[in-house]
Amino acid sequence: MSKIVEIQNAVETGKKKLIRGLIEEALAEGHPAIDILNKGMIAAMGIVGDKFKSGEVFVPEMLIAARTMKEGVEVLRPLLSRGQASASGIFIIGTVEGDLHDIGKNLVAMMIESAGFEVIDLGVDVAPEKFVEAIMANPDCRLVGLSALLTTTMPSLHRTIDAIREAGLRDQVKIMVGGAPISQEIADEVGADAFAADAATAASIAKELAA
Ligand code: B1M
């Protein structure tokens, strides 16, 4: 069995104690960190999601898979986020109100940080007014990122962007949205400036928006 498949299985079945060793072995075998992330760990989360949808696994299994993935990301972090010296600006990011998913948001934050931004991570379940307060507290901030993983929390994207507009801050910041159920169409609907499908794309779009 390839090491990547072993990593995928370990994340899928929540083998948190094994993940660090498996990743170190995969790296020693020459597998690139980005393949371990995408083909191993992110693919595993997709399988877990499909199994949850079909009733084969439940919330506790999703949770232990998520914890295993987080542990794995920590091993890869130094390899994926080689920080750049240039300061690209401040990027405020958070998962929108009602939504507790943070793995994707954390990966986006990591890649954006490695693209030279100072990242202010507001965490999960972030109310619209918290985004507004954070922008006000950081008047140099030009970029805001909103992550949403649930179809039920997509309206929170809208509410957050509305709150930023109502606070008179909409012209000050460009807003990027992303997350599994989000598309360019939804980004347009909620009035965002940009959509990114994955963390690497988010980092390159952030650089374009900041230019
Ligand atoms: Co939940 N969950 N979950 N979950 N969960 C999903 C999202 C789901 C698709 C599973 C399914 O049914 N197939 C489903 C949503 C269905 C829907 O709305 N259409 C779902 C559900 C239903 C739920 C609950 C409601 C379950 C329940 O309680 N009955 C509940 C909701 C809790 C809440 O938020 N209020 C719930 C809970 C949880 C856990 C807490 C157990 C756990 C999260 C743990 C954590 O994050 N700390 C969890 C997990 C792990 C998942 C799945 C299995 C994996 C999510 C993940 O981490 N993916 C997920 C299934 C799936 O996504 N296929 C599922 C890996 C991650 C790297 O990908 O987050 O997509 P992703 O991020 C990507 C891109 O989307 C993008 O870049 C990232 C990296 O490439 N991206 C951005 C993300 N944010 C971005 C922001 C950007 C740009 C790009 O700009 C700012």
JSON list of N, CA, C and O in Angstrom, two decimals, residues 58-104:
[
{"chain": "A", "resi": 58, "resn": "PHE", "atom": "N", "xyz": [-20.84, 8.95, 11.52]},
{"chain": "A", "resi": 58, "resn": "PHE", "atom": "CA", "xyz": [-21.62, 9.99, 12.20]},
{"chain": "A", "resi": 58, "resn": "PHE", "atom": "C", "xyz": [-20.68, 11.11, 12.69]},
{"chain": "A", "resi": 58, "resn": "PHE", "atom": "O", "xyz": [-19.47, 11.05, 12.46]},
{"chain": "A", "resi": 59, "resn": "VAL", "atom": "N", "xyz": [-21.25, 12.10, 13.38]},
{"chain": "A", "resi": 59, "resn": "VAL", "atom": "CA", "xyz": [-20.46, 13.26, 13.79]},
{"chain": "A", "resi": 59, "resn": "VAL", "atom": "C", "xyz": [-19.18, 12.88, 14.56]},
{"chain": "A", "resi": 59, "resn": "VAL", "atom": "O", "xyz": [-18.12, 13.43, 14.28]},
{"chain": "A", "resi": 60, "resn": "PRO", "atom": "N", "xyz": [-19.22, 11.94, 15.52]},
{"chain": "A", "resi": 60, "resn": "PRO", "atom": "CA", "xyz": [-17.97, 11.63, 16.23]},
{"chain": "A", "resi": 60, "resn": "PRO", "atom": "C", "xyz": [-16.85, 11.17, 15.30]},
{"chain": "A", "resi": 60, "resn": "PRO", "atom": "O", "xyz": [-15.70, 11.55, 15.50]},
{"chain": "A", "resi": 61, "resn": "GLU", "atom": "N", "xyz": [-17.19, 10.39, 14.27]},
{"chain": "A", "resi": 61, "resn": "GLU", "atom": "CA", "xyz": [-16.16, 9.94, 13.33]},
{"chain": "A", "resi": 61, "resn": "GLU", "atom": "C", "xyz": [-15.61, 11.13, 12.52]},
{"chain": "A", "resi": 61, "resn": "GLU", "atom": "O", "xyz": [-14.42, 11.20, 12.25]},
{"chain": "A", "resi": 62, "resn": "MET", "atom": "N", "xyz": [-16.51, 12.06, 12.16]},
{"chain": "A", "resi": 62, "resn": "MET", "atom": "CA", "xyz": [-16.04, 13.25, 11.43]},
{"chain": "A", "resi": 62, "resn": "MET", "atom": "C", "xyz": [-15.07, 14.03, 12.31]},
{"chain": "A", "resi": 62, "resn": "MET", "atom": "O", "xyz": [-14.07, 14.56, 11.85]},
{"chain": "A", "resi": 63, "resn": "LEU", "atom": "N", "xyz": [-15.42, 14.08, 13.60]},
{"chain": "A", "resi": 63, "resn": "LEU", "atom": "CA", "xyz": [-14.61, 14.86, 14.54]},
{"chain": "A", "resi": 63, "resn": "LEU", "atom": "C", "xyz": [-13.22, 14.24, 14.72]},
{"chain": "A", "resi": 63, "resn": "LEU", "atom": "O", "xyz": [-12.21, 14.96, 14.69]},
{"chain": "A", "resi": 64, "resn": "ILE", "atom": "N", "xyz": [-13.15, 12.92, 14.86]},
{"chain": "A", "resi": 64, "resn": "ILE", "atom": "CA", "xyz": [-11.82, 12.33, 15.07]},
{"chain": "A", "resi": 64, "resn": "ILE", "atom": "C", "xyz": [-10.99, 12.37, 13.78]},
{"chain": "A", "resi": 64, "resn": "ILE", "atom": "O", "xyz": [-9.78, 12.52, 13.84]},
{"chain": "A", "resi": 65, "resn": "ALA", "atom": "N", "xyz": [-11.67, 12.30, 12.65]},
{"chain": "A", "resi": 65, "resn": "ALA", "atom": "CA", "xyz": [-10.94, 12.47, 11.38]},
{"chain": "A", "resi": 65, "resn": "ALA", "atom": "C", "xyz": [-10.37, 13.89, 11.32]},
{"chain": "A", "resi": 65, "resn": "ALA", "atom": "O", "xyz": [-9.21, 14.10, 10.93]},
{"chain": "A", "resi": 66, "resn": "ALA", "atom": "N", "xyz": [-11.19, 14.87, 11.73]},
{"chain": "A", "resi": 66, "resn": "ALA", "atom": "CA", "xyz": [-10.75, 16.27, 11.70]},
{"chain": "A", "resi": 66, "resn": "ALA", "atom": "C", "xyz": [-9.56, 16.48, 12.64]},
{"chain": "A", "resi": 66, "resn": "ALA", "atom": "O", "xyz": [-8.61, 17.18, 12.29]},
{"chain": "A", "resi": 67, "resn": "ARG", "atom": "N", "xyz": [-9.61, 15.86, 13.81]},
{"chain": "A", "resi": 67, "resn": "ARG", "atom": "CA", "xyz": [-8.49, 16.01, 14.76]},
{"chain": "A", "resi": 67, "resn": "ARG", "atom": "C", "xyz": [-7.21, 15.39, 14.19]},
{"chain": "A", "resi": 67, "resn": "ARG", "atom": "O", "xyz": [-6.12, 15.93, 14.38]},
{"chain": "A", "resi": 68, "resn": "THR", "atom": "N", "xyz": [-7.37, 14.28, 13.50]},
{"chain": "A", "resi": 68, "resn": "THR", "atom": "CA", "xyz": [-6.19, 13.62, 12.90]},
{"chain": "A", "resi": 68, "resn": "THR", "atom": "C", "xyz": [-5.62, 14.50, 11.80]},
{"chain": "A", "resi": 68, "resn": "THR", "atom": "O", "xyz": [-4.40, 14.67, 11.69]},
{"chain": "A", "resi": 69, "resn": "MET", "atom": "N", "xyz": [-6.53, 15.07, 11.01]},
{"chain": "A", "resi": 69, "resn": "MET", "atom": "CA", "xyz": [-6.06, 15.96, 9.93]},
{"chain": "A", "resi": 69, "resn": "MET", "atom": "C", "xyz": [-5.31, 17.15, 10.50]},
{"chain": "A", "resi": 69, "resn": "MET", "atom": "O", "xyz": [-4.26, 17.55, 10.01]},
{"chain": "A", "resi": 70, "resn": "LYS", "atom": "N", "xyz": [-5.85, 17.73, 11.58]},
{"chain": "A", "resi": 70, "resn": "LYS", "atom": "CA", "xyz": [-5.20, 18.91, 12.18]},
{"chain": "A", "resi": 70, "resn": "LYS", "atom": "C", "xyz": [-3.78, 18.56, 12.65]},
{"chain": "A", "resi": 70, "resn": "LYS", "atom": "O", "xyz": [-2.85, 19.34, 12.48]},
{"chain": "A", "resi": 71, "resn": "GLU", "atom": "N", "xyz": [-3.66, 17.38, 13.26]},
{"chain": "A", "resi": 71, "resn": "GLU", "atom": "CA", "xyz": [-2.34, 16.92, 13.73]},
{"chain": "A", "resi": 71, "resn": "GLU", "atom": "C", "xyz": [-1.38, 16.80, 12.53]},
{"chain": "A", "resi": 71, "resn": "GLU", "atom": "O", "xyz": [-0.24, 17.23, 12.59]},
{"chain": "A", "resi": 72, "resn": "GLY", "atom": "N", "xyz": [-1.90, 16.24, 11.44]},
{"chain": "A", "resi": 72, "resn": "GLY", "atom": "CA", "xyz": [-1.08, 16.08, 10.23]},
{"chain": "A", "resi": 72, "resn": "GLY", "atom": "C", "xyz": [-0.67, 17.42, 9.64]},
{"chain": "A", "resi": 72, "resn": "GLY", "atom": "O", "xyz": [0.47, 17.59, 9.21]},
{"chain": "A", "resi": 73, "resn": "VAL", "atom": "N", "xyz": [-1.59, 18.37, 9.63]},
{"chain": "A", "resi": 73, "resn": "VAL", "atom": "CA", "xyz": [-1.29, 19.69, 9.08]},
{"chain": "A", "resi": 73, "resn": "VAL", "atom": "C", "xyz": [-0.15, 20.33, 9.87]},
{"chain": "A", "resi": 73, "resn": "VAL", "atom": "O", "xyz": [0.72, 21.00, 9.31]},
{"chain": "A", "resi": 74, "resn": "GLU", "atom": "N", "xyz": [-0.13, 20.10, 11.19]},
{"chain": "A", "resi": 74, "resn": "GLU", "atom": "CA", "xyz": [0.95, 20.67, 12.01]},
{"chain": "A", "resi": 74, "resn": "GLU", "atom": "C", "xyz": [2.31, 20.14, 11.57]},
{"chain": "A", "resi": 74, "resn": "GLU", "atom": "O", "xyz": [3.29, 20.87, 11.59]},
{"chain": "A", "resi": 75, "resn": "VAL", "atom": "N", "xyz": [2.36, 18.86, 11.17]},
{"chain": "A", "resi": 75, "resn": "VAL", "atom": "CA", "xyz": [3.64, 18.29, 10.70]},
{"chain": "A", "resi": 75, "resn": "VAL", "atom": "C", "xyz": [4.06, 18.96, 9.39]},
{"chain": "A", "resi": 75, "resn": "VAL", "atom": "O", "xyz": [5.23, 19.25, 9.17]},
{"chain": "A", "resi": 76, "resn": "LEU", "atom": "N", "xyz": [3.07, 19.22, 8.53]},
{"chain": "A", "resi": 76, "resn": "LEU", "atom": "CA", "xyz": [3.39, 19.77, 7.21]},
{"chain": "A", "resi": 76, "resn": "LEU", "atom": "C", "xyz": [3.57, 21.29, 7.22]},
{"chain": "A", "resi": 76, "resn": "LEU", "atom": "O", "xyz": [4.16, 21.84, 6.29]},
{"chain": "A", "resi": 77, "resn": "ARG", "atom": "N", "xyz": [3.03, 21.93, 8.26]},
{"chain": "A", "resi": 77, "resn": "ARG", "atom": "CA", "xyz": [3.01, 23.40, 8.28]},
{"chain": "A", "resi": 77, "resn": "ARG", "atom": "C", "xyz": [4.35, 24.05, 7.88]},
{"chain": "A", "resi": 77, "resn": "ARG", "atom": "O", "xyz": [4.39, 24.91, 7.00]},
{"chain": "A", "resi": 78, "resn": "PRO", "atom": "N", "xyz": [5.48, 23.64, 8.49]},
{"chain": "A", "resi": 78, "resn": "PRO", "atom": "CA", "xyz": [6.73, 24.32, 8.14]},
{"chain": "A", "resi": 78, "resn": "PRO", "atom": "C", "xyz": [7.11, 24.13, 6.67]},
{"chain": "A", "resi": 78, "resn": "PRO", "atom": "O", "xyz": [7.80, 24.97, 6.10]},
{"chain": "A", "resi": 79, "resn": "LEU", "atom": "N", "xyz": [6.63, 23.04, 6.07]},
{"chain": "A", "resi": 79, "resn": "LEU", "atom": "CA", "xyz": [7.00, 22.78, 4.67]},
{"chain": "A", "resi": 79, "resn": "LEU", "atom": "C", "xyz": [6.07, 23.52, 3.72]},
{"chain": "A", "resi": 79, "resn": "LEU", "atom": "O", "xyz": [6.45, 23.91, 2.62]},
{"chain": "A", "resi": 80, "resn": "LEU", "atom": "N", "xyz": [4.82, 23.70, 4.14]},
{"chain": "A", "resi": 80, "resn": "LEU", "atom": "CA", "xyz": [3.84, 24.33, 3.26]},
{"chain": "A", "resi": 80, "resn": "LEU", "atom": "C", "xyz": [3.89, 25.85, 3.35]},
{"chain": "A", "resi": 80, "resn": "LEU", "atom": "O", "xyz": [3.59, 26.55, 2.39]},
{"chain": "A", "resi": 81, "resn": "SER", "atom": "N", "xyz": [4.23, 26.35, 4.53]},
{"chain": "A", "resi": 81, "resn": "SER", "atom": "CA", "xyz": [4.16, 27.81, 4.72]},
{"chain": "A", "resi": 81, "resn": "SER", "atom": "C", "xyz": [5.55, 28.37, 4.93]},
{"chain": "A", "resi": 81, "resn": "SER", "atom": "O", "xyz": [5.89, 28.81, 6.01]},
{"chain": "A", "resi": 82, "resn": "ARG", "atom": "N", "xyz": [6.33, 28.34, 3.87]},
{"chain": "A", "resi": 82, "resn": "ARG", "atom": "CA", "xyz": [7.64, 28.97, 3.97]},
{"chain": "A", "resi": 82, "resn": "ARG", "atom": "C", "xyz": [7.42, 30.48, 3.90]},
{"chain": "A", "resi": 82, "resn": "ARG", "atom": "O", "xyz": [7.18, 31.02, 2.84]},
{"chain": "A", "resi": 83, "resn": "GLY", "atom": "N", "xyz": [7.46, 31.14, 5.04]},
{"chain": "A", "resi": 83, "resn": "GLY", "atom": "CA", "xyz": [7.13, 32.56, 5.13]},
{"chain": "A", "resi": 83, "resn": "GLY", "atom": "C", "xyz": [8.00, 33.44, 4.24]},
{"chain": "A", "resi": 83, "resn": "GLY", "atom": "O", "xyz": [9.17, 33.17, 4.05]},
{"chain": "A", "resi": 84, "resn": "GLN", "atom": "N", "xyz": [7.38, 34.45, 3.65]},
{"chain": "A", "resi": 84, "resn": "GLN", "atom": "CA", "xyz": [8.13, 35.38, 2.81]},
{"chain": "A", "resi": 84, "resn": "GLN", "atom": "C", "xyz": [8.39, 36.64, 3.62]},
{"chain": "A", "resi": 84, "resn": "GLN", "atom": "O", "xyz": [7.62, 36.99, 4.49]},
{"chain": "A", "resi": 85, "resn": "ALA", "atom": "N", "xyz": [9.45, 37.30, 3.27]},
{"chain": "A", "resi": 85, "resn": "ALA", "atom": "CA", "xyz": [9.83, 38.48, 4.05]},
{"chain": "A", "resi": 85, "resn": "ALA", "atom": "C", "xyz": [8.92, 39.67, 3.77]},
{"chain": "A", "resi": 85, "resn": "ALA", "atom": "O", "xyz": [8.62, 40.45, 4.66]},
{"chain": "A", "resi": 86, "resn": "SER", "atom": "N", "xyz": [8.42, 39.77, 2.53]},
{"chain": "A", "resi": 86, "resn": "SER", "atom": "CA", "xyz": [7.67, 40.97, 2.17]},
{"chain": "A", "resi": 86, "resn": "SER", "atom": "C", "xyz": [6.35, 41.05, 2.92]},
{"chain": "A", "resi": 86, "resn": "SER", "atom": "O", "xyz": [5.69, 40.04, 3.14]},
{"chain": "A", "resi": 87, "resn": "ALA", "atom": "N", "xyz": [5.97, 42.25, 3.28]},
{"chain": "A", "resi": 87, "resn": "ALA", "atom": "CA", "xyz": [4.69, 42.43, 3.96]},
{"chain": "A", "resi": 87, "resn": "ALA", "atom": "C", "xyz": [3.65, 42.79, 2.92]},
{"chain": "A", "resi": 87, "resn": "ALA", "atom": "O", "xyz": [3.71, 43.83, 2.30]},
{"chain": "A", "resi": 88, "resn": "SER", "atom": "N", "xyz": [2.69, 41.89, 2.71]},
{"chain": "A", "resi": 88, "resn": "SER", "atom": "CA", "xyz": [1.67, 42.15, 1.70]},
{"chain": "A", "resi": 88, "resn": "SER", "atom": "C", "xyz": [0.47, 42.89, 2.28]},
{"chain": "A", "resi": 88, "resn": "SER", "atom": "O", "xyz": [-0.39, 43.32, 1.54]},
{"chain": "A", "resi": 89, "resn": "GLY", "atom": "N", "xyz": [0.38, 42.98, 3.59]},
{"chain": "A", "resi": 89, "resn": "GLY", "atom": "CA", "xyz": [-0.74, 43.66, 4.22]},
{"chain": "A", "resi": 89, "resn": "GLY", "atom": "C", "xyz": [-1.43, 42.76, 5.24]},
{"chain": "A", "resi": 89, "resn": "GLY", "atom": "O", "xyz": [-0.96, 41.67, 5.54]},
{"chain": "A", "resi": 90, "resn": "ILE", "atom": "N", "xyz": [-2.55, 43.28, 5.74]},
{"chain": "A", "resi": 90, "resn": "ILE", "atom": "CA", "xyz": [-3.28, 42.54, 6.77]},
{"chain": "A", "resi": 90, "resn": "ILE", "atom": "C", "xyz": [-4.45, 41.81, 6.12]},
{"chain": "A", "resi": 90, "resn": "ILE", "atom": "O", "xyz": [-5.18, 42.38, 5.30]},
{"chain": "A", "resi": 91, "resn": "PHE", "atom": "N", "xyz": [-4.64, 40.55, 6.50]},
{"chain": "A", "resi": 91, "resn": "PHE", "atom": "CA", "xyz": [-5.76, 39.74, 5.99]},
{"chain": "A", "resi": 91, "resn": "PHE", "atom": "C", "xyz": [-6.55, 39.24, 7.18]},
{"chain": "A", "resi": 91, "resn": "PHE", "atom": "O", "xyz": [-6.05, 38.47, 8.00]},
{"chain": "A", "resi": 92, "resn": "ILE", "atom": "N", "xyz": [-7.80, 39.68, 7.29]},
{"chain": "A", "resi": 92, "resn": "ILE", "atom": "CA", "xyz": [-8.67, 39.22, 8.38]},
{"chain": "A", "resi": 92, "resn": "ILE", "atom": "C", "xyz": [-9.50, 38.05, 7.86]},
{"chain": "A", "resi": 92, "resn": "ILE", "atom": "O", "xyz": [-10.12, 38.14, 6.79]},
{"chain": "A", "resi": 93, "resn": "ILE", "atom": "N", "xyz": [-9.49, 36.95, 8.60]},
{"chain": "A", "resi": 93, "resn": "ILE", "atom": "CA", "xyz": [-10.22, 35.77, 8.13]},
{"chain": "A", "resi": 93, "resn": "ILE", "atom": "C", "xyz": [-11.03, 35.15, 9.26]},
{"chain": "A", "resi": 93, "resn": "ILE", "atom": "O", "xyz": [-10.67, 35.27, 10.44]},
{"chain": "A", "resi": 94, "resn": "GLY", "atom": "N", "xyz": [-12.14, 34.51, 8.91]},
{"chain": "A", "resi": 94, "resn": "GLY", "atom": "CA", "xyz": [-12.92, 33.79, 9.91]},
{"chain": "A", "resi": 94, "resn": "GLY", "atom": "C", "xyz": [-13.94, 32.90, 9.23]},
{"chain": "A", "resi": 94, "resn": "GLY", "atom": "O", "xyz": [-14.25, 33.07, 8.05]},
{"chain": "A", "resi": 95, "resn": "THR", "atom": "N", "xyz": [-14.44, 31.93, 9.98]},
{"chain": "A", "resi": 95, "resn": "THR", "atom": "CA", "xyz": [-15.56, 31.11, 9.51]},
{"chain": "A", "resi": 95, "resn": "THR", "atom": "C", "xyz": [-16.83, 31.82, 9.99]},
{"chain": "A", "resi": 95, "resn": "THR", "atom": "O", "xyz": [-16.91, 32.24, 11.15]},
{"chain": "A", "resi": 96, "resn": "VAL", "atom": "N", "xyz": [-17.79, 31.93, 9.11]},
{"chain": "A", "resi": 96, "resn": "VAL", "atom": "CA", "xyz": [-18.96, 32.78, 9.39]},
{"chain": "A", "resi": 96, "resn": "VAL", "atom": "C", "xyz": [-19.86, 32.23, 10.51]},
{"chain": "A", "resi": 96, "resn": "VAL", "atom": "O", "xyz": [-19.76, 31.06, 10.88]},
{"chain": "A", "resi": 97, "resn": "GLU", "atom": "N", "xyz": [-20.73, 33.10, 10.96]},
{"chain": "A", "resi": 97, "resn": "GLU", "atom": "CA", "xyz": [-21.62, 32.78, 12.09]},
{"chain": "A", "resi": 97, "resn": "GLU", "atom": "C", "xyz": [-22.41, 31.49, 11.84]},
{"chain": "A", "resi": 97, "resn": "GLU", "atom": "O", "xyz": [-22.96, 31.28, 10.76]},
{"chain": "A", "resi": 98, "resn": "GLY", "atom": "N", "xyz": [-22.45, 30.66, 12.87]},
{"chain": "A", "resi": 98, "resn": "GLY", "atom": "CA", "xyz": [-23.23, 29.42, 12.80]},
{"chain": "A", "resi": 98, "resn": "GLY", "atom": "C", "xyz": [-22.41, 28.23, 12.30]},
{"chain": "A", "resi": 98, "resn": "GLY", "atom": "O", "xyz": [-22.90, 27.10, 12.31]},
{"chain": "A", "resi": 99, "resn": "ASP", "atom": "N", "xyz": [-21.20, 28.48, 11.87]},
{"chain": "A", "resi": 99, "resn": "ASP", "atom": "CA", "xyz": [-20.39, 27.43, 11.23]},
{"chain": "A", "resi": 99, "resn": "ASP", "atom": "C", "xyz": [-19.12, 27.16, 12.04]},
{"chain": "A", "resi": 99, "resn": "ASP", "atom": "O", "xyz": [-18.38, 28.09, 12.35]},
{"chain": "A", "resi": 100, "resn": "LEU", "atom": "N", "xyz": [-18.92, 25.87, 12.37]},
{"chain": "A", "resi": 100, "resn": "LEU", "atom": "CA", "xyz": [-17.79, 25.51, 13.24]},
{"chain": "A", "resi": 100, "resn": "LEU", "atom": "C", "xyz": [-16.63, 24.87, 12.47]},
{"chain": "A", "resi": 100, "resn": "LEU", "atom": "O", "xyz": [-15.64, 24.47, 13.07]},
{"chain": "A", "resi": 101, "resn": "HIS", "atom": "N", "xyz": [-16.76, 24.73, 11.17]},
{"chain": "A", "resi": 101, "resn": "HIS", "atom": "CA", "xyz": [-15.70, 24.07, 10.38]},
{"chain": "A", "resi": 101, "resn": "HIS", "atom": "C", "xyz": [-14.50, 25.01, 10.24]},
{"chain": "A", "resi": 101, "resn": "HIS", "atom": "O", "xyz": [-14.66, 26.14, 9.79]},
{"chain": "A", "resi": 102, "resn": "ASP", "atom": "N", "xyz": [-13.31, 24.49, 10.59]},
{"chain": "A", "resi": 102, "resn": "ASP", "atom": "CA", "xyz": [-12.17, 25.41, 10.50]},
{"chain": "A", "resi": 102, "resn": "ASP", "atom": "C", "xyz": [-10.94, 24.84, 9.80]},
{"chain": "A", "resi": 102, "resn": "ASP", "atom": "O", "xyz": [-9.93, 25.53, 9.69]},
{"chain": "A", "resi": 103, "resn": "ILE", "atom": "N", "xyz": [-10.99, 23.60, 9.34]},
{"chain": "A", "resi": 103, "resn": "ILE", "atom": "CA", "xyz": [-9.78, 23.02, 8.74]},
{"chain": "A", "resi": 103, "resn": "ILE", "atom": "C", "xyz": [-9.41, 23.77, 7.45]},
{"chain": "A", "resi": 103, "resn": "ILE", "atom": "O", "xyz": [-8.26, 24.17, 7.25]},
{"chain": "A", "resi": 104, "resn": "GLY", "atom": "N", "xyz": [-10.39, 23.96, 6.59]},
{"chain": "A", "resi": 104, "resn": "GLY", "atom": "CA", "xyz": [-10.14, 24.67, 5.33]},
{"chain": "A", "resi": 104, "resn": "GLY", "atom": "C", "xyz": [-9.72, 26.11, 5.59]},
{"chain": "A", "resi": 104, "resn": "GLY", "atom": "O", "xyz": [-8.75, 26.60, 5.00]}
]
